[in-house]
mmCIF file of C-alpha atoms and ligand atoms in Angstrom:
data_model
loop_
_atom_site.group_PDB
_atom_site.id
_atom_site.type_symbol
_atom_site.label_atom_id
_atom_site.label_comp_id
_atom_site.label_asym_id
_atom_site.label_seq_id
_atom_site.Cartn_x
_atom_site.Cartn_y
_atom_site.Cartn_z
ATOM 1 C CA MET A 56 116.411 105.396 99.702
ATOM 2 C CA LYS A 57 113.862 103.166 101.692
ATOM 3 C CA ILE A 58 110.906 101.855 100.308
ATOM 4 C CA VAL A 59 108.560 99.461 101.545
ATOM 5 C CA THR A 60 106.462 97.926 99.358
ATOM 6 C CA VAL A 61 103.022 96.453 99.449
ATOM 7 C CA ALA A 62 101.824 92.743 97.305
ATOM 8 C CA GLY A 63 99.799 90.342 98.472
ATOM 9 C CA ALA A 64 97.741 89.053 94.954
ATOM 10 C CA ARG A 65 99.407 86.879 92.324
ATOM 11 C CA PRO A 66 100.270 89.283 89.414
ATOM 12 C CA GLN A 67 101.843 92.141 92.237
ATOM 13 C CA PHE A 68 104.570 89.031 92.646
ATOM 14 C CA ILE A 69 105.044 89.652 88.768
ATOM 15 C CA LYS A 70 105.306 92.899 89.286
ATOM 16 C CA ALA A 71 107.475 93.858 92.438
ATOM 17 C CA ALA A 72 109.850 91.490 91.305
ATOM 18 C CA ALA A 73 110.717 93.703 88.840
ATOM 19 C CA PHE A 74 111.431 96.194 90.502
ATOM 20 C CA SER A 75 112.794 94.516 92.879
ATOM 21 C CA ARG A 76 115.622 93.444 90.452
ATOM 22 C CA ALA A 77 116.431 96.429 89.576
ATOM 23 C CA ALA A 78 116.624 98.289 93.640
ATOM 24 C CA ALA A 79 118.375 95.336 94.999
ATOM 25 C CA GLU A 80 121.793 96.686 96.181
ATOM 26 C CA ILE A 81 121.066 99.850 95.633
ATOM 27 C CA HIS A 82 118.159 100.558 97.565
ATOM 28 C CA GLU A 83 116.657 99.202 101.116
ATOM 29 C CA GLU A 84 113.611 97.577 100.239
ATOM 30 C CA ILE A 85 111.459 96.244 102.324
ATOM 31 C CA LEU A 86 107.911 93.852 101.625
ATOM 32 C CA VAL A 87 105.089 93.614 103.313
ATOM 33 C CA HIS A 88 102.665 90.362 101.647
ATOM 34 C CA THR A 89 99.673 91.130 102.872
ATOM 35 C CA GLY A 90 98.682 87.503 102.740
ATOM 36 C CA GLN A 91 95.413 88.229 100.042
ATOM 37 C CA HIS A 92 96.587 85.765 98.047
ATOM 38 C CA PHE A 93 98.415 82.576 100.491
ATOM 39 C CA ASP A 94 97.993 78.835 98.762
ATOM 40 C CA ALA A 95 101.928 78.129 97.933
ATOM 41 C CA ASN A 96 101.000 77.919 93.682
ATOM 42 C CA MET A 97 99.297 81.203 94.342
ATOM 43 C CA SER A 98 102.028 82.770 96.039
ATOM 44 C CA ASP A 99 104.999 80.686 97.108
ATOM 45 C CA ILE A 100 106.320 80.033 93.467
ATOM 46 C CA PHE A 101 106.001 83.146 92.625
ATOM 47 C CA PHE A 102 108.441 84.376 94.895
ATOM 48 C CA GLU A 103 110.843 81.185 94.252
ATOM 49 C CA GLU A 104 110.831 81.505 91.079
ATOM 50 C CA LEU A 105 111.181 85.166 90.333
ATOM 51 C CA LYS A 106 113.676 85.353 92.855
ATOM 52 C CA ILE A 107 111.732 88.124 95.183
ATOM 53 C CA PRO A 108 113.053 89.083 98.383
ATOM 54 C CA LYS A 109 112.013 86.994 101.228
ATOM 55 C CA PRO A 110 108.853 89.172 103.238
ATOM 56 C CA ARG A 111 110.198 91.006 106.495
ATOM 57 C CA TYR A 112 105.801 91.450 107.812
ATOM 58 C CA TYR A 113 103.779 88.357 106.023
ATOM 59 C CA LEU A 114 100.615 89.644 107.371
ATOM 60 C CA GLY A 115 98.047 86.496 106.303
ATOM 61 C CA ILE A 116 94.785 88.678 106.201
ATOM 62 C CA SER A 117 92.902 87.090 103.021
ATOM 63 C CA GLY A 118 88.649 86.482 102.468
ATOM 64 C CA GLY A 119 86.441 87.585 104.258
ATOM 65 C CA THR A 120 83.856 90.980 103.073
ATOM 66 C CA HIS A 121 86.131 93.543 100.869
ATOM 67 C CA GLY A 122 85.586 96.082 103.800
ATOM 68 C CA LYS A 123 86.698 93.359 106.358
ATOM 69 C CA MET A 124 90.108 92.394 104.250
ATOM 70 C CA THR A 125 91.068 96.082 103.701
ATOM 71 C CA GLY A 126 90.680 97.422 107.528
ATOM 72 C CA ALA A 127 92.907 94.512 108.584
ATOM 73 C CA MET A 128 95.781 95.078 106.096
ATOM 74 C CA LEU A 129 95.311 98.907 107.046
ATOM 75 C CA ALA A 130 96.003 98.431 110.899
ATOM 76 C CA GLY A 131 98.551 95.869 109.882
ATOM 77 C CA ILE A 132 100.642 97.418 107.353
ATOM 78 C CA GLU A 133 100.190 101.230 109.423
ATOM 79 C CA GLN A 134 102.168 98.727 112.094
ATOM 80 C CA ALA A 135 104.676 97.975 108.905
ATOM 81 C CA LEU A 136 105.146 101.616 108.346
ATOM 82 C CA LEU A 137 105.650 103.353 111.813
ATOM 83 C CA ALA A 138 108.158 100.886 112.434
ATOM 84 C CA GLU A 139 110.293 100.599 109.310
ATOM 85 C CA LYS A 140 109.955 104.915 108.789
ATOM 86 C CA PRO A 141 110.172 104.490 105.044
ATOM 87 C CA ASP A 142 111.387 106.832 102.791
ATOM 88 C CA TRP A 143 108.291 106.063 100.180
ATOM 89 C CA CYS A 144 105.251 103.606 100.554
ATOM 90 C CA LEU A 145 105.077 101.637 97.044
ATOM 91 C CA VAL A 146 101.549 100.082 95.707
ATOM 92 C CA TYR A 147 100.743 97.522 93.078
ATOM 93 C CA GLY A 148 97.992 97.536 90.678
ATOM 94 C CA ASP A 149 94.801 97.764 92.389
ATOM 95 C CA THR A 150 93.706 94.951 95.124
ATOM 96 C CA ASN A 151 92.712 95.834 98.343
ATOM 97 C CA SER A 152 96.217 95.163 99.299
ATOM 98 C CA THR A 153 96.738 98.321 96.996
ATOM 99 C CA LEU A 154 94.455 100.628 98.743
ATOM 100 C CA ALA A 155 95.275 99.759 102.610
ATOM 101 C CA GLY A 156 98.795 100.448 101.165
ATOM 102 C CA ALA A 157 98.383 103.876 100.358
ATOM 103 C CA LEU A 158 95.642 105.093 103.054
ATOM 104 C CA ALA A 159 98.158 103.606 105.472
ATOM 105 C CA ALA A 160 100.836 105.347 104.209
ATOM 106 C CA VAL A 161 99.308 108.671 103.581
ATOM 107 C CA LYS A 162 97.513 108.891 107.054
ATOM 108 C CA LEU A 163 101.013 108.873 108.443
ATOM 109 C CA ASN A 164 102.317 111.247 105.886
ATOM 110 C CA ILE A 165 104.507 108.763 103.926
ATOM 111 C CA PRO A 166 104.600 109.349 100.181
ATOM 112 C CA VAL A 167 103.178 106.817 98.213
ATOM 113 C CA ALA A 168 103.801 105.726 94.459
ATOM 114 C CA HIS A 169 101.728 103.789 92.504
ATOM 115 C CA ALA A 170 102.766 100.847 89.913
ATOM 116 C CA GLU A 171 99.852 101.091 87.034
ATOM 117 C CA ALA A 172 98.149 104.563 88.013
ATOM 118 C CA GLY A 173 95.374 105.351 85.843
ATOM 119 C CA VAL A 174 94.454 102.487 84.435
ATOM 120 C CA ARG A 175 90.517 103.033 84.497
ATOM 121 C CA MET A 176 87.881 100.622 83.148
ATOM 122 C CA GLY A 177 85.029 103.810 84.213
ATOM 123 C CA THR A 178 82.992 102.164 86.809
ATOM 124 C CA LEU A 179 82.479 101.953 90.609
ATOM 125 C CA SER A 180 80.648 98.443 90.658
ATOM 126 C CA ASN A 181 83.978 96.965 89.102
ATOM 127 C CA PRO A 182 85.518 96.756 92.848
ATOM 128 C CA GLU A 183 89.145 97.136 92.107
ATOM 129 C CA GLU A 184 88.023 100.152 89.755
ATOM 130 C CA VAL A 185 87.215 101.993 93.017
ATOM 131 C CA ASN A 186 90.937 100.731 94.522
ATOM 132 C CA ARG A 187 92.545 102.637 91.234
ATOM 133 C CA VAL A 188 90.596 105.588 91.735
ATOM 134 C CA VAL A 189 91.262 105.934 95.509
ATOM 135 C CA THR A 190 94.818 104.366 95.154
ATOM 136 C CA ASP A 191 95.639 107.061 93.093
ATOM 137 C CA HIS A 192 94.033 110.303 94.029
ATOM 138 C CA VAL A 193 96.539 109.986 97.459
ATOM 139 C CA SER A 194 99.357 109.428 95.799
ATOM 140 C CA ARG A 195 102.660 111.261 95.222
ATOM 141 C CA LEU A 196 104.032 109.545 92.385
ATOM 142 C CA LEU A 197 101.629 108.452 89.237
ATOM 143 C CA PHE A 198 103.664 105.639 87.874
ATOM 144 C CA THR A 199 101.340 104.906 84.360
ATOM 145 C CA PRO A 200 101.722 102.671 81.636
ATOM 146 C CA THR A 201 100.966 104.666 78.631
ATOM 147 C CA ASP A 202 100.342 108.339 78.406
ATOM 148 C CA LEU A 203 97.163 106.744 77.802
ATOM 149 C CA GLU A 204 96.249 106.195 81.371
ATOM 150 C CA LYS A 205 98.375 109.729 81.313
ATOM 151 C CA GLY A 206 95.310 111.127 79.948
ATOM 152 C CA ASN A 207 92.598 109.314 82.150
ATOM 153 C CA LEU A 208 94.897 111.324 85.093
ATOM 154 C CA GLN A 209 94.542 113.972 83.479
ATOM 155 C CA LYS A 210 90.535 113.998 83.176
ATOM 156 C CA GLU A 211 90.296 113.341 87.066
ATOM 157 C CA GLY A 212 92.566 116.830 87.609
ATOM 158 C CA ILE A 213 95.804 114.577 88.343
ATOM 159 C CA GLY A 214 98.105 116.047 86.262
ATOM 160 C CA ASN A 215 101.789 116.970 88.498
ATOM 161 C CA ASN A 216 103.760 114.021 89.020
ATOM 162 C CA VAL A 217 102.616 111.412 86.718
ATOM 163 C CA TYR A 218 104.905 109.424 84.570
ATOM 164 C CA ALA A 219 104.103 107.274 81.450
ATOM 165 C CA VAL A 220 107.456 104.331 82.472
ATOM 166 C CA GLY A 221 105.680 101.632 80.415
ATOM 167 C CA ASN A 222 104.448 98.597 82.187
ATOM 168 C CA LEU A 223 106.184 96.173 84.997
ATOM 169 C CA MET A 224 104.575 93.174 83.092
ATOM 170 C CA TYR A 225 106.610 93.423 79.876
ATOM 171 C CA ASP A 226 110.097 93.625 82.437
ATOM 172 C CA SER A 227 109.206 90.568 84.195
ATOM 173 C CA TYR A 228 107.667 88.972 80.136
ATOM 174 C CA LEU A 229 111.450 90.043 78.374
ATOM 175 C CA TYR A 230 112.783 88.785 82.229
ATOM 176 C CA ALA A 231 111.275 85.566 81.956
ATOM 177 C CA ASP A 232 112.820 84.708 78.158
ATOM 178 C CA GLY A 233 116.340 83.631 80.783
ATOM 179 C CA LEU A 234 114.428 81.513 83.402
ATOM 180 C CA GLN A 235 114.177 77.978 83.481
ATOM 181 C CA THR A 236 110.808 76.819 82.672
ATOM 182 C CA ASP A 237 110.417 73.635 84.414
ATOM 183 C CA LEU A 238 110.450 74.159 87.853
ATOM 184 C CA ARG A 239 107.030 73.324 88.829
ATOM 185 C CA PRO A 240 105.062 71.581 86.113
ATOM 186 C CA ALA A 241 101.334 72.048 85.536
ATOM 187 C CA VAL A 242 99.070 69.271 87.536
ATOM 188 C CA ASP A 243 95.647 68.732 87.817
ATOM 189 C CA PHE A 244 93.876 68.692 91.082
ATOM 190 C CA ASP A 245 94.748 65.285 91.372
ATOM 191 C CA ASN A 246 98.457 66.551 91.835
ATOM 192 C CA ARG A 247 98.220 64.414 88.536
ATOM 193 C CA PRO A 248 101.127 66.302 85.281
ATOM 194 C CA LEU A 249 99.237 68.038 82.739
ATOM 195 C CA VAL A 250 99.633 66.301 79.282
ATOM 196 C CA LEU A 251 99.904 69.584 77.003
ATOM 197 C CA PRO A 252 97.864 69.040 73.703
ATOM 198 C CA ASP A 253 99.624 70.075 70.461
ATOM 199 C CA ARG A 254 96.728 72.347 70.318
ATOM 200 C CA TYR A 255 94.677 73.679 72.955
ATOM 201 C CA TYR A 256 93.449 76.998 73.953
ATOM 202 C CA TYR A 257 94.364 79.090 77.143
ATOM 203 C CA LEU A 258 91.927 79.622 79.595
ATOM 204 C CA THR A 259 91.827 82.003 82.916
ATOM 205 C CA CYS A 260 88.719 83.054 84.254
ATOM 206 C CA HIS A 261 89.012 84.750 88.185
ATOM 207 C CA ARG A 262 86.893 88.500 88.157
ATOM 208 C CA GLN A 263 84.418 88.550 91.243
ATOM 209 C CA GLU A 264 81.924 89.585 87.802
ATOM 210 C CA ASN A 265 82.182 86.140 86.181
ATOM 211 C CA THR A 266 82.274 83.454 89.556
ATOM 212 C CA CYS A 267 80.121 85.231 91.647
ATOM 213 C CA SER A 268 77.054 82.620 89.920
ATOM 214 C CA ASP A 269 77.097 79.201 88.438
ATOM 215 C CA LYS A 270 75.520 80.889 84.365
ATOM 216 C CA PRO A 271 78.971 82.916 83.064
ATOM 217 C CA LEU A 272 81.252 79.897 83.681
ATOM 218 C CA LEU A 273 79.144 77.829 81.734
ATOM 219 C CA GLU A 274 78.086 80.160 79.683
ATOM 220 C CA ILE A 275 82.139 80.579 78.973
ATOM 221 C CA PHE A 276 82.521 76.131 79.478
ATOM 222 C CA THR A 277 80.163 75.730 77.246
ATOM 223 C CA ALA A 278 81.534 77.621 73.869
ATOM 224 C CA MET A 279 85.365 76.331 75.202
ATOM 225 C CA ASN A 280 83.998 72.900 74.659
ATOM 226 C CA GLU A 281 82.330 73.265 71.063
ATOM 227 C CA LEU A 282 85.770 74.812 69.825
ATOM 228 C CA ASP A 283 88.731 72.525 67.677
ATOM 229 C CA ALA A 284 91.376 71.772 69.825
ATOM 230 C CA PRO A 285 91.216 71.019 73.918
ATOM 231 C CA THR A 286 91.011 73.806 77.151
ATOM 232 C CA VAL A 287 93.719 74.242 79.694
ATOM 233 C CA TYR A 288 91.860 75.822 82.363
ATOM 234 C CA PRO A 289 94.841 76.665 85.267
ATOM 235 C CA VAL A 290 91.736 77.344 87.810
ATOM 236 C CA HIS A 291 92.064 79.942 90.635
ATOM 237 C CA PRO A 292 90.645 79.221 94.463
ATOM 238 C CA ARG A 293 88.157 81.065 93.762
ATOM 239 C CA ASN A 294 86.699 79.411 91.256
ATOM 240 C CA LYS A 295 87.585 76.113 92.222
ATOM 241 C CA GLU A 296 83.973 73.713 93.254
ATOM 242 C CA ARG A 297 82.252 75.509 91.202
ATOM 243 C CA ALA A 298 84.671 74.954 87.940
ATOM 244 C CA ALA A 299 84.816 71.267 88.542
ATOM 245 C CA ARG A 300 81.380 70.339 89.959
ATOM 246 C CA LEU A 301 79.606 72.538 86.354
ATOM 247 C CA CYS A 302 82.829 70.601 84.181
ATOM 248 C CA ARG A 303 80.889 66.757 85.717
ATOM 249 C CA GLU A 304 77.764 68.182 86.039
ATOM 250 C CA HIS A 305 77.710 69.125 81.764
ATOM 251 C CA GLY A 306 80.166 66.630 80.949
ATOM 252 C CA PHE A 307 82.848 68.884 79.567
ATOM 253 C CA HIS A 308 85.414 66.957 78.692
ATOM 254 C CA ARG A 309 87.180 68.628 76.220
ATOM 255 C CA ILE A 310 88.422 70.803 79.408
ATOM 256 C CA ARG A 311 91.582 70.716 81.118
ATOM 257 C CA LEU A 312 91.221 71.419 84.603
ATOM 258 C CA ILE A 313 94.389 71.940 86.464
ATOM 259 C CA GLN A 314 95.853 74.083 89.686
ATOM 260 C CA PRO A 315 96.926 77.136 89.164
ATOM 261 C CA VAL A 316 100.689 76.973 87.901
ATOM 262 C CA GLY A 317 103.174 79.577 88.530
ATOM 263 C CA TYR A 318 104.674 82.437 86.284
ATOM 264 C CA MET A 319 106.679 80.142 83.559
ATOM 265 C CA GLU A 320 104.585 77.756 83.085
ATOM 266 C CA SER A 321 101.525 80.513 82.688
ATOM 267 C CA LEU A 322 103.538 81.843 79.823
ATOM 268 C CA LYS A 323 104.123 78.904 78.596
ATOM 269 C CA LEU A 324 101.096 77.868 78.078
ATOM 270 C CA LEU A 325 100.534 80.786 76.754
ATOM 271 C CA LYS A 326 103.298 81.309 74.484
ATOM 272 C CA ARG A 327 102.179 77.439 72.873
ATOM 273 C CA CYS A 328 98.462 77.766 72.870
ATOM 274 C CA GLU A 329 96.078 78.478 69.932
ATOM 275 C CA LYS A 330 94.421 81.609 71.461
ATOM 276 C CA VAL A 331 93.052 82.817 74.665
ATOM 277 C CA VAL A 332 90.616 83.386 76.556
ATOM 278 C CA THR A 333 90.483 85.663 79.815
ATOM 279 C CA ASP A 334 88.968 87.916 81.731
ATOM 280 C CA SER A 335 92.387 88.896 83.639
ATOM 281 C CA GLY A 336 94.028 91.933 83.453
ATOM 282 C CA GLY A 337 97.651 90.282 83.290
ATOM 283 C CA LEU A 338 96.889 87.893 81.011
ATOM 284 C CA GLN A 339 95.423 89.600 77.888
ATOM 285 C CA CYS A 340 98.680 91.986 78.101
ATOM 286 C CA GLU A 341 100.951 88.979 77.797
ATOM 287 C CA ALA A 342 98.551 87.343 75.568
ATOM 288 C CA PHE A 343 99.408 91.074 73.297
ATOM 289 C CA PHE A 344 103.373 90.933 73.849
ATOM 290 C CA ALA A 345 102.906 87.298 72.789
ATOM 291 C CA GLY A 346 101.006 88.104 69.701
ATOM 292 C CA LYS A 347 98.036 85.636 70.794
ATOM 293 C CA GLN A 348 94.751 86.134 69.598
ATOM 294 C CA CYS A 349 92.900 86.965 73.149
ATOM 295 C CA VAL A 350 88.730 87.376 74.064
ATOM 296 C CA THR A 351 88.504 89.011 77.061
ATOM 297 C CA VAL A 352 85.192 87.764 78.703
ATOM 298 C CA PHE A 353 84.136 91.270 80.308
ATOM 299 C CA ASP A 354 81.663 94.240 79.704
ATOM 300 C CA ARG A 355 84.486 96.994 79.418
ATOM 301 C CA VAL A 356 87.565 97.444 78.278
ATOM 302 C CA ILE A 357 90.389 97.866 80.550
ATOM 303 C CA TRP A 358 94.092 97.604 78.313
ATOM 304 C CA PRO A 359 93.104 99.615 74.929
ATOM 305 C CA GLN A 360 96.291 99.219 73.767
ATOM 306 C CA THR A 361 95.768 95.944 73.141
ATOM 307 C CA MET A 362 92.654 95.673 71.408
ATOM 308 C CA ALA A 363 94.811 97.039 68.275
ATOM 309 C CA ALA A 364 93.288 95.433 65.275
ATOM 310 C CA LYS A 365 90.879 92.800 67.165
ATOM 311 C CA ARG A 366 93.738 91.738 68.435
ATOM 312 C CA ASN A 367 91.996 91.372 71.771
ATOM 313 C CA GLN A 368 88.394 91.316 71.530
ATOM 314 C CA LEU A 369 85.254 91.882 74.750
ATOM 315 C CA ALA A 370 83.189 88.941 74.838
ATOM 316 C CA ARG A 371 80.176 89.580 77.398
ATOM 317 C CA ALA A 372 79.582 86.220 79.273
ATOM 318 C CA ASP A 373 77.896 84.420 75.955
ATOM 319 C CA ALA A 374 78.658 81.405 74.494
ATOM 320 C CA ARG A 375 77.933 82.244 71.095
ATOM 321 C CA ASP A 376 79.615 85.307 71.505
ATOM 322 C CA ILE A 377 82.627 84.083 73.066
ATOM 323 C CA LEU A 378 82.815 81.863 69.275
ATOM 324 C CA ASN A 379 82.082 84.605 67.034
ATOM 325 C CA LYS A 380 85.212 86.697 68.785
ATOM 326 C CA LEU A 381 87.149 83.507 68.540
ATOM 327 C CA ALA A 382 86.080 82.231 65.535
ATOM 328 C CA ALA A 383 87.892 85.396 63.249
ATOM 329 C CA SER A 384 92.026 85.319 62.601
ATOM 330 C CA GLN A 385 93.247 88.321 63.430
ATOM 331 C CA LYS A 386 96.426 90.224 61.839
ATOM 332 C CA ILE A 387 99.149 90.971 64.547
ATOM 333 C CA ASP A 388 100.918 93.211 64.137
ATOM 334 C CA ASN A 389 103.939 92.968 66.669
ATOM 335 C CA THR A 390 105.895 95.586 66.114
ATOM 336 C CA TYR A 391 103.352 97.637 67.493
ATOM 337 C CA GLN A 392 104.428 97.369 71.564
ATOM 338 C CA PRO A 393 103.254 100.405 73.262
ATOM 339 C CA PHE A 394 104.453 99.109 77.084
ATOM 340 C CA GLY A 395 108.138 99.793 77.197
ATOM 341 C CA ASP A 396 111.293 98.483 77.154
ATOM 342 C CA GLY A 397 111.452 96.640 80.132
ATOM 343 C CA HIS A 398 113.226 98.708 81.817
ATOM 344 C CA THR A 399 110.002 100.510 83.564
ATOM 345 C CA ALA A 400 111.657 99.916 86.802
ATOM 346 C CA GLU A 401 114.517 101.244 86.432
ATOM 347 C CA ARG A 402 112.337 104.233 85.368
ATOM 348 C CA MET A 403 110.314 104.246 88.355
ATOM 349 C CA ILE A 404 113.357 103.579 91.038
ATOM 350 C CA ARG A 405 115.565 107.525 89.178
ATOM 351 C CA ILE A 406 111.914 109.087 89.665
ATOM 352 C CA MET A 407 111.235 107.888 93.175
ATOM 353 C CA GLU A 408 114.854 109.248 93.528
ATOM 354 C CA GLU A 409 114.418 112.710 92.141
ATOM 355 C CA ASN A 410 111.421 113.063 94.263
ATOM 356 C CA MET A 411 112.079 112.385 97.542
ATOM 357 C CA GLU A 412 111.621 114.514 100.471
ATOM 358 C CA GLY A 413 113.616 116.823 102.909
HETATM 359 N N1 UDP B 666 98.917 83.588 85.465
HETATM 360 C C1 UDP B 666 99.735 82.494 86.544
HETATM 361 N N2 UDP B 666 99.330 81.654 87.029
HETATM 362 C C2 UDP B 666 97.622 80.790 86.784
HETATM 363 C C3 UDP B 666 96.812 81.874 86.098
HETATM 364 C C4 UDP B 666 97.780 83.071 85.660
HETATM 365 O O1 UDP B 666 100.984 82.445 86.893
HETATM 366 O O2 UDP B 666 97.867 79.674 86.844
HETATM 367 C C5 UDP B 666 99.928 84.376 85.829
HETATM 368 C C6 UDP B 666 99.786 85.569 84.739
HETATM 369 O O3 UDP B 666 100.183 84.471 83.749
HETATM 370 C C7 UDP B 666 99.384 86.936 84.797
HETATM 371 C C8 UDP B 666 98.778 87.186 86.161
HETATM 372 O O4 UDP B 666 99.017 85.724 86.553
HETATM 373 O O5 UDP B 666 100.841 86.965 84.011
HETATM 374 C C9 UDP B 666 97.830 87.654 86.288
HETATM 375 O O6 UDP B 666 97.579 87.367 87.640
HETATM 376 P P1 UDP B 666 95.441 87.697 87.777
HETATM 377 O O7 UDP B 666 95.187 87.136 86.334
HETATM 378 O O8 UDP B 666 95.527 86.597 89.156
HETATM 379 O O9 UDP B 666 95.571 89.212 87.406
HETATM 380 P P2 UDP B 666 94.902 90.246 87.107
HETATM 381 O O10 UDP B 666 96.164 90.134 85.978
HETATM 382 O O11 UDP B 666 93.426 90.118 86.520
HETATM 383 O O12 UDP B 666 94.695 90.851 88.265
#
């Protein structure tokens, strides 16, 4: 089986790593890196740590408007697909790279397999939701993390070729347990190593909804600065200037801004922290895997499974609301684990083999 995999953003590298490991040696997999995330600590480090094969195609497309970025990717991916003529085009999650990969392939009559299909927030005002919906509707195989997303697809009339296979993030999470963790320690904006406090909260924030003006981040920082322990925040490049300026202007001295960290370091920060505050889809799942209480600063649920027993709670981008949600300690039942068994990738490969054309 020949597979062209399209990836371009940090969470996609983490998911792609699990699939590539399972596919290696049996199948031919060619990676197209769109370039959506390109900094060394948003891209290279994941290839290095998770031993992802080098991309054959690197498109170098990032920034600009959604349309400009997606259009350029579409053209670049089309060239790669025409040259490779794969049996499958595999796309992950919900970024512009996902959408561009799916559209390029379906127009060439190359079947699309979508990993993390059926995830829904329920509003097209969220840019990732547009990518999810369109990708699902043009995919030949839809791999959902659980039955819940299968139900979402059914409501949209997609009933065939949908398989609940587990969550690739969980495959990677379990795999990472056996890996070396000290490859690239966290550093601040001046490249000084982070001295990890004994107790701290782990914050990530990067969604368009929370980074389009000062207000949401200011509310989040105000909440974090009032907590009983410092906050460690690896800042997404999109937010770097704003985060540094707000900390300076408002004297948020309990917030430690650091550069984005690699996957292993992110898991280390997660496992040792008190609680997580995030707007990341991936990190709220990982908090759930790790049994850490999480507050998600967003107005919609994306992973309802993680909300069980208030282990993950939504908060508005409002300091009081965030503090209120953080205040209560939740009981965590770690036996509830709906995201598979760490063998999602193997299941996907078997289903792709069984559904080959011709
Ligand atoms: N992550 C990372 N380094 C960081 C922050 C997050 O490796 O500095 C990891 C995190 O552990 C999770 C993934 O990146 O595995 C989540 O990606 P992101 O938040 O960029 O995207 P989303 O999941 O919201 O699509």
